[in-house]
């Protein structure tokens, strides 16, 4: 089983050798068949297509099939699912229920600091890293917002 490091993803916007330029075949070689295939957009009726591996997902352009987005999104208050297809994810304590200040503390221990912070409506904030990776938090507009998504691309 291959090991993928979530800190490496945040720092370098890649999972091992998988990046936004990786093909579906390359992704299958590393992660195997997706657990679920979903369509993004309103009610799931619109392209692009997303391959879902537990908490890890890849979004693909509907015409070119190119990888447009790589991300992690946990829908429960647990750590990111460590077993993703043929790979094991090293999470370093990151989990869906982590608050903004704890997330930033963990990142600073790896010498990773956000280059920008954006607030949206009343729902939370996004930390943007120099790699292009964004960590989205939902909740109050203070330090109690909880991690929702870590992703790169659109």
PDB file of C-alpha atoms in Angstrom:
ATOM      1  CA  UNK A   1       0.000   0.000   0.000  1.00  0.00           C
ATOM      2  CA  UNK A   2       1.329   3.445  -0.924  1.00  0.00           C
ATOM      3  CA  UNK A   3       1.538   6.220   1.647  1.00  0.00           C
ATOM      4  CA  UNK A   4       0.225   9.690   0.799  1.00  0.00           C
ATOM      5  CA  UNK A   5       0.999  12.646   3.086  1.00  0.00           C
ATOM      6  CA  UNK A   6      -1.704  15.284   3.670  1.00  0.00           C
ATOM      7  CA  UNK A   7       0.922  17.842   4.740  1.00  0.00           C
ATOM      8  CA  UNK A   8       2.760  17.289   1.441  1.00  0.00           C
ATOM      9  CA  UNK A   9      -0.544  17.925  -0.349  1.00  0.00           C
ATOM     10  CA  UNK A  10      -1.074  21.241   1.447  1.00  0.00           C
ATOM     11  CA  UNK A  11       2.539  22.313   0.932  1.00  0.00           C
ATOM     12  CA  UNK A  12       3.000  21.176  -2.693  1.00  0.00           C
ATOM     13  CA  UNK A  13      -0.517  20.557  -4.125  1.00  0.00           C
ATOM     14  CA  UNK A  14       0.283  16.940  -4.949  1.00  0.00           C
ATOM     15  CA  UNK A  15      -0.376  13.452  -3.606  1.00  0.00           C
ATOM     16  CA  UNK A  16       2.865  11.636  -4.250  1.00  0.00           C
ATOM     17  CA  UNK A  17       3.244  12.128  -8.007  1.00  0.00           C
ATOM     18  CA  UNK A  18      -0.508  12.843  -8.524  1.00  0.00           C
ATOM     19  CA  UNK A  19      -1.152  16.501  -9.443  1.00  0.00           C
ATOM     20  CA  UNK A  20      -3.768  18.510 -11.326  1.00  0.00           C
ATOM     21  CA  UNK A  21      -2.111  17.409 -14.577  1.00  0.00           C
ATOM     22  CA  UNK A  22      -2.478  13.682 -13.782  1.00  0.00           C
ATOM     23  CA  UNK A  23      -4.638  11.487 -15.996  1.00  0.00           C
ATOM     24  CA  UNK A  24      -7.462   9.236 -14.841  1.00  0.00           C
ATOM     25  CA  UNK A  25      -5.251   6.233 -15.618  1.00  0.00           C
ATOM     26  CA  UNK A  26      -2.476   7.570 -13.357  1.00  0.00           C
ATOM     27  CA  UNK A  27      -4.985   8.132 -10.559  1.00  0.00           C
ATOM     28  CA  UNK A  28      -6.390   4.604 -10.955  1.00  0.00           C
ATOM     29  CA  UNK A  29      -2.870   3.144 -10.734  1.00  0.00           C
ATOM     30  CA  UNK A  30      -2.365   4.810  -7.353  1.00  0.00           C
ATOM     31  CA  UNK A  31      -5.851   4.665  -5.849  1.00  0.00           C
ATOM     32  CA  UNK A  32      -7.633   1.885  -7.746  1.00  0.00           C
ATOM     33  CA  UNK A  33     -11.271   2.081  -8.811  1.00  0.00           C
ATOM     34  CA  UNK A  34     -13.216   4.948  -7.207  1.00  0.00           C
ATOM     35  CA  UNK A  35     -15.633   4.011  -4.449  1.00  0.00           C
ATOM     36  CA  UNK A  36     -18.246   6.294  -6.016  1.00  0.00           C
ATOM     37  CA  UNK A  37     -18.587   8.378  -9.193  1.00  0.00           C
ATOM     38  CA  UNK A  38     -20.623  11.562  -8.837  1.00  0.00           C
ATOM     39  CA  UNK A  39     -21.626  14.441 -11.058  1.00  0.00           C
ATOM     40  CA  UNK A  40     -21.080  17.892  -9.636  1.00  0.00           C
ATOM     41  CA  UNK A  41     -23.417  20.822  -9.984  1.00  0.00           C
ATOM     42  CA  UNK A  42     -27.042  21.460  -9.212  1.00  0.00           C
ATOM     43  CA  UNK A  43     -28.568  18.256  -7.962  1.00  0.00           C
ATOM     44  CA  UNK A  44     -25.651  16.269  -9.376  1.00  0.00           C
ATOM     45  CA  UNK A  45     -26.986  16.689 -12.912  1.00  0.00           C
ATOM     46  CA  UNK A  46     -24.142  18.760 -14.305  1.00  0.00           C
ATOM     47  CA  UNK A  47     -20.609  17.822 -15.258  1.00  0.00           C
ATOM     48  CA  UNK A  48     -17.754  17.629 -14.409  1.00  0.00           C
ATOM     49  CA  UNK A  49     -17.515  14.156 -12.951  1.00  0.00           C
ATOM     50  CA  UNK A  50     -15.956  13.464  -9.550  1.00  0.00           C
ATOM     51  CA  UNK A  51     -14.275  10.243  -8.470  1.00  0.00           C
ATOM     52  CA  UNK A  52     -14.738   9.682  -4.753  1.00  0.00           C
ATOM     53  CA  UNK A  53     -12.437   7.541  -2.595  1.00  0.00           C
ATOM     54  CA  UNK A  54     -13.858   7.798   0.938  1.00  0.00           C
ATOM     55  CA  UNK A  55     -12.837  11.360   1.946  1.00  0.00           C
ATOM     56  CA  UNK A  56     -10.621  11.984  -1.097  1.00  0.00           C
ATOM     57  CA  UNK A  57     -12.091  13.214  -4.377  1.00  0.00           C
ATOM     58  CA  UNK A  58     -10.886  14.105  -7.874  1.00  0.00           C
ATOM     59  CA  UNK A  59     -12.898  16.377 -10.166  1.00  0.00           C
ATOM     60  CA  UNK A  60     -12.559  16.049 -13.948  1.00  0.00           C
ATOM     61  CA  UNK A  61     -13.470  18.410 -16.785  1.00  0.00           C
ATOM     62  CA  UNK A  62     -16.493  17.019 -18.638  1.00  0.00           C
ATOM     63  CA  UNK A  63     -15.023  17.530 -22.127  1.00  0.00           C
ATOM     64  CA  UNK A  64     -11.282  17.024 -21.737  1.00  0.00           C
ATOM     65  CA  UNK A  65     -11.318  14.583 -18.823  1.00  0.00           C
ATOM     66  CA  UNK A  66      -8.410  16.509 -17.277  1.00  0.00           C
ATOM     67  CA  UNK A  67      -8.103  16.635 -13.506  1.00  0.00           C
ATOM     68  CA  UNK A  68      -9.565  19.963 -12.362  1.00  0.00           C
ATOM     69  CA  UNK A  69      -9.688  19.485  -8.629  1.00  0.00           C
ATOM     70  CA  UNK A  70      -8.181  17.308  -5.904  1.00  0.00           C
ATOM     71  CA  UNK A  71      -9.538  17.496  -2.391  1.00  0.00           C
ATOM     72  CA  UNK A  72     -10.451  15.967   0.930  1.00  0.00           C
ATOM     73  CA  UNK A  73     -13.869  16.445   2.480  1.00  0.00           C
ATOM     74  CA  UNK A  74     -15.121  14.574   5.503  1.00  0.00           C
ATOM     75  CA  UNK A  75     -18.816  14.696   6.272  1.00  0.00           C
ATOM     76  CA  UNK A  76     -18.502  13.589   9.880  1.00  0.00           C
ATOM     77  CA  UNK A  77     -16.632  14.697  12.969  1.00  0.00           C
ATOM     78  CA  UNK A  78     -13.807  12.229  12.509  1.00  0.00           C
ATOM     79  CA  UNK A  79     -10.314  12.305  11.172  1.00  0.00           C
ATOM     80  CA  UNK A  80      -9.804  12.079   7.434  1.00  0.00           C
ATOM     81  CA  UNK A  81     -10.303   8.453   6.342  1.00  0.00           C
ATOM     82  CA  UNK A  82      -6.783   6.993   6.321  1.00  0.00           C
ATOM     83  CA  UNK A  83      -7.377   4.182   3.831  1.00  0.00           C
ATOM     84  CA  UNK A  84      -8.034   5.464   0.325  1.00  0.00           C
ATOM     85  CA  UNK A  85      -8.282   2.659  -2.204  1.00  0.00           C
ATOM     86  CA  UNK A  86      -4.733   1.314  -2.629  1.00  0.00           C
ATOM     87  CA  UNK A  87      -3.177   4.154  -0.602  1.00  0.00           C
ATOM     88  CA  UNK A  88      -2.884   5.097   3.042  1.00  0.00           C
ATOM     89  CA  UNK A  89      -3.178   8.794   3.983  1.00  0.00           C
ATOM     90  CA  UNK A  90      -0.950  10.229   6.736  1.00  0.00           C
ATOM     91  CA  UNK A  91      -3.247  12.847   8.289  1.00  0.00           C
ATOM     92  CA  UNK A  92      -1.026  14.325  11.054  1.00  0.00           C
ATOM     93  CA  UNK A  93      -4.056  14.830  13.319  1.00  0.00           C
ATOM     94  CA  UNK A  94      -6.120  16.728  10.762  1.00  0.00           C
ATOM     95  CA  UNK A  95      -9.815  15.931  10.973  1.00  0.00           C
ATOM     96  CA  UNK A  96     -13.125  17.432   9.972  1.00  0.00           C
ATOM     97  CA  UNK A  97     -13.870  18.718  13.475  1.00  0.00           C
ATOM     98  CA  UNK A  98     -10.600  20.678  13.787  1.00  0.00           C
ATOM     99  CA  UNK A  99     -10.901  24.409  14.468  1.00  0.00           C
ATOM    100  CA  UNK A 100      -9.062  27.106  12.529  1.00  0.00           C
ATOM    101  CA  UNK A 101      -6.549  27.930  15.283  1.00  0.00           C
ATOM    102  CA  UNK A 102      -5.657  24.246  15.864  1.00  0.00           C
ATOM    103  CA  UNK A 103      -5.281  23.714  12.103  1.00  0.00           C
ATOM    104  CA  UNK A 104      -2.937  26.709  11.856  1.00  0.00           C
ATOM    105  CA  UNK A 105      -0.946  25.431  14.870  1.00  0.00           C
ATOM    106  CA  UNK A 106      -0.461  22.028  13.207  1.00  0.00           C
ATOM    107  CA  UNK A 107       0.554  23.687   9.921  1.00  0.00           C
ATOM    108  CA  UNK A 108       3.041  26.005  11.659  1.00  0.00           C
ATOM    109  CA  UNK A 109       4.745  22.921  13.133  1.00  0.00           C
ATOM    110  CA  UNK A 110       5.553  21.966   9.521  1.00  0.00           C
ATOM    111  CA  UNK A 111       6.600  25.547   8.650  1.00  0.00           C
ATOM    112  CA  UNK A 112       3.459  26.025   6.548  1.00  0.00           C
ATOM    113  CA  UNK A 113       1.592  29.312   6.869  1.00  0.00           C
ATOM    114  CA  UNK A 114      -1.387  30.601   4.862  1.00  0.00           C
ATOM    115  CA  UNK A 115      -0.583  33.420   2.464  1.00  0.00           C
ATOM    116  CA  UNK A 116      -4.141  34.742   2.628  1.00  0.00           C
ATOM    117  CA  UNK A 117      -7.410  34.366   4.490  1.00  0.00           C
ATOM    118  CA  UNK A 118     -10.835  35.064   3.001  1.00  0.00           C
ATOM    119  CA  UNK A 119     -14.127  35.306   4.859  1.00  0.00           C
ATOM    120  CA  UNK A 120     -17.430  34.488   3.217  1.00  0.00           C
ATOM    121  CA  UNK A 121     -20.885  35.517   4.410  1.00  0.00           C
ATOM    122  CA  UNK A 122     -21.623  34.311   7.910  1.00  0.00           C
ATOM    123  CA  UNK A 123     -20.453  30.772   7.269  1.00  0.00           C
ATOM    124  CA  UNK A 124     -16.694  30.633   7.666  1.00  0.00           C
ATOM    125  CA  UNK A 125     -13.355  31.286   6.058  1.00  0.00           C
ATOM    126  CA  UNK A 126     -10.803  29.934   3.616  1.00  0.00           C
ATOM    127  CA  UNK A 127      -7.074  29.729   4.281  1.00  0.00           C
ATOM    128  CA  UNK A 128      -5.089  29.949   1.039  1.00  0.00           C
ATOM    129  CA  UNK A 129      -1.596  28.486   0.851  1.00  0.00           C
ATOM    130  CA  UNK A 130       1.176  29.381  -1.629  1.00  0.00           C
ATOM    131  CA  UNK A 131       0.722  25.945  -3.279  1.00  0.00           C
ATOM    132  CA  UNK A 132      -2.804  26.970  -4.327  1.00  0.00           C
ATOM    133  CA  UNK A 133      -4.375  24.591  -1.809  1.00  0.00           C
ATOM    134  CA  UNK A 134      -7.313  26.045   0.101  1.00  0.00           C
ATOM    135  CA  UNK A 135      -8.584  24.893   3.485  1.00  0.00           C
ATOM    136  CA  UNK A 136     -12.251  25.795   3.968  1.00  0.00           C
ATOM    137  CA  UNK A 137     -13.841  26.164   7.386  1.00  0.00           C
ATOM    138  CA  UNK A 138     -17.549  26.433   8.098  1.00  0.00           C
ATOM    139  CA  UNK A 139     -19.191  27.798  11.208  1.00  0.00           C
ATOM    140  CA  UNK A 140     -18.820  31.093  13.001  1.00  0.00           C
ATOM    141  CA  UNK A 141     -16.538  33.837  11.710  1.00  0.00           C
ATOM    142  CA  UNK A 142     -14.157  33.297  14.567  1.00  0.00           C
ATOM    143  CA  UNK A 143     -11.691  30.629  15.620  1.00  0.00           C
ATOM    144  CA  UNK A 144     -14.512  28.079  16.188  1.00  0.00           C
ATOM    145  CA  UNK A 145     -15.137  27.483  12.482  1.00  0.00           C
ATOM    146  CA  UNK A 146     -14.559  23.788  11.670  1.00  0.00           C
ATOM    147  CA  UNK A 147     -12.565  22.300   8.799  1.00  0.00           C
ATOM    148  CA  UNK A 148     -14.799  21.317   5.881  1.00  0.00           C
ATOM    149  CA  UNK A 149     -12.592  20.841   2.838  1.00  0.00           C
ATOM    150  CA  UNK A 150      -8.934  20.887   1.763  1.00  0.00           C
ATOM    151  CA  UNK A 151      -8.584  21.198  -2.009  1.00  0.00           C
ATOM    152  CA  UNK A 152      -6.717  22.543  -5.014  1.00  0.00           C
ATOM    153  CA  UNK A 153      -8.212  23.498  -8.391  1.00  0.00           C
ATOM    154  CA  UNK A 154     -11.792  24.401  -9.251  1.00  0.00           C
TER     155      UNK A 154
END
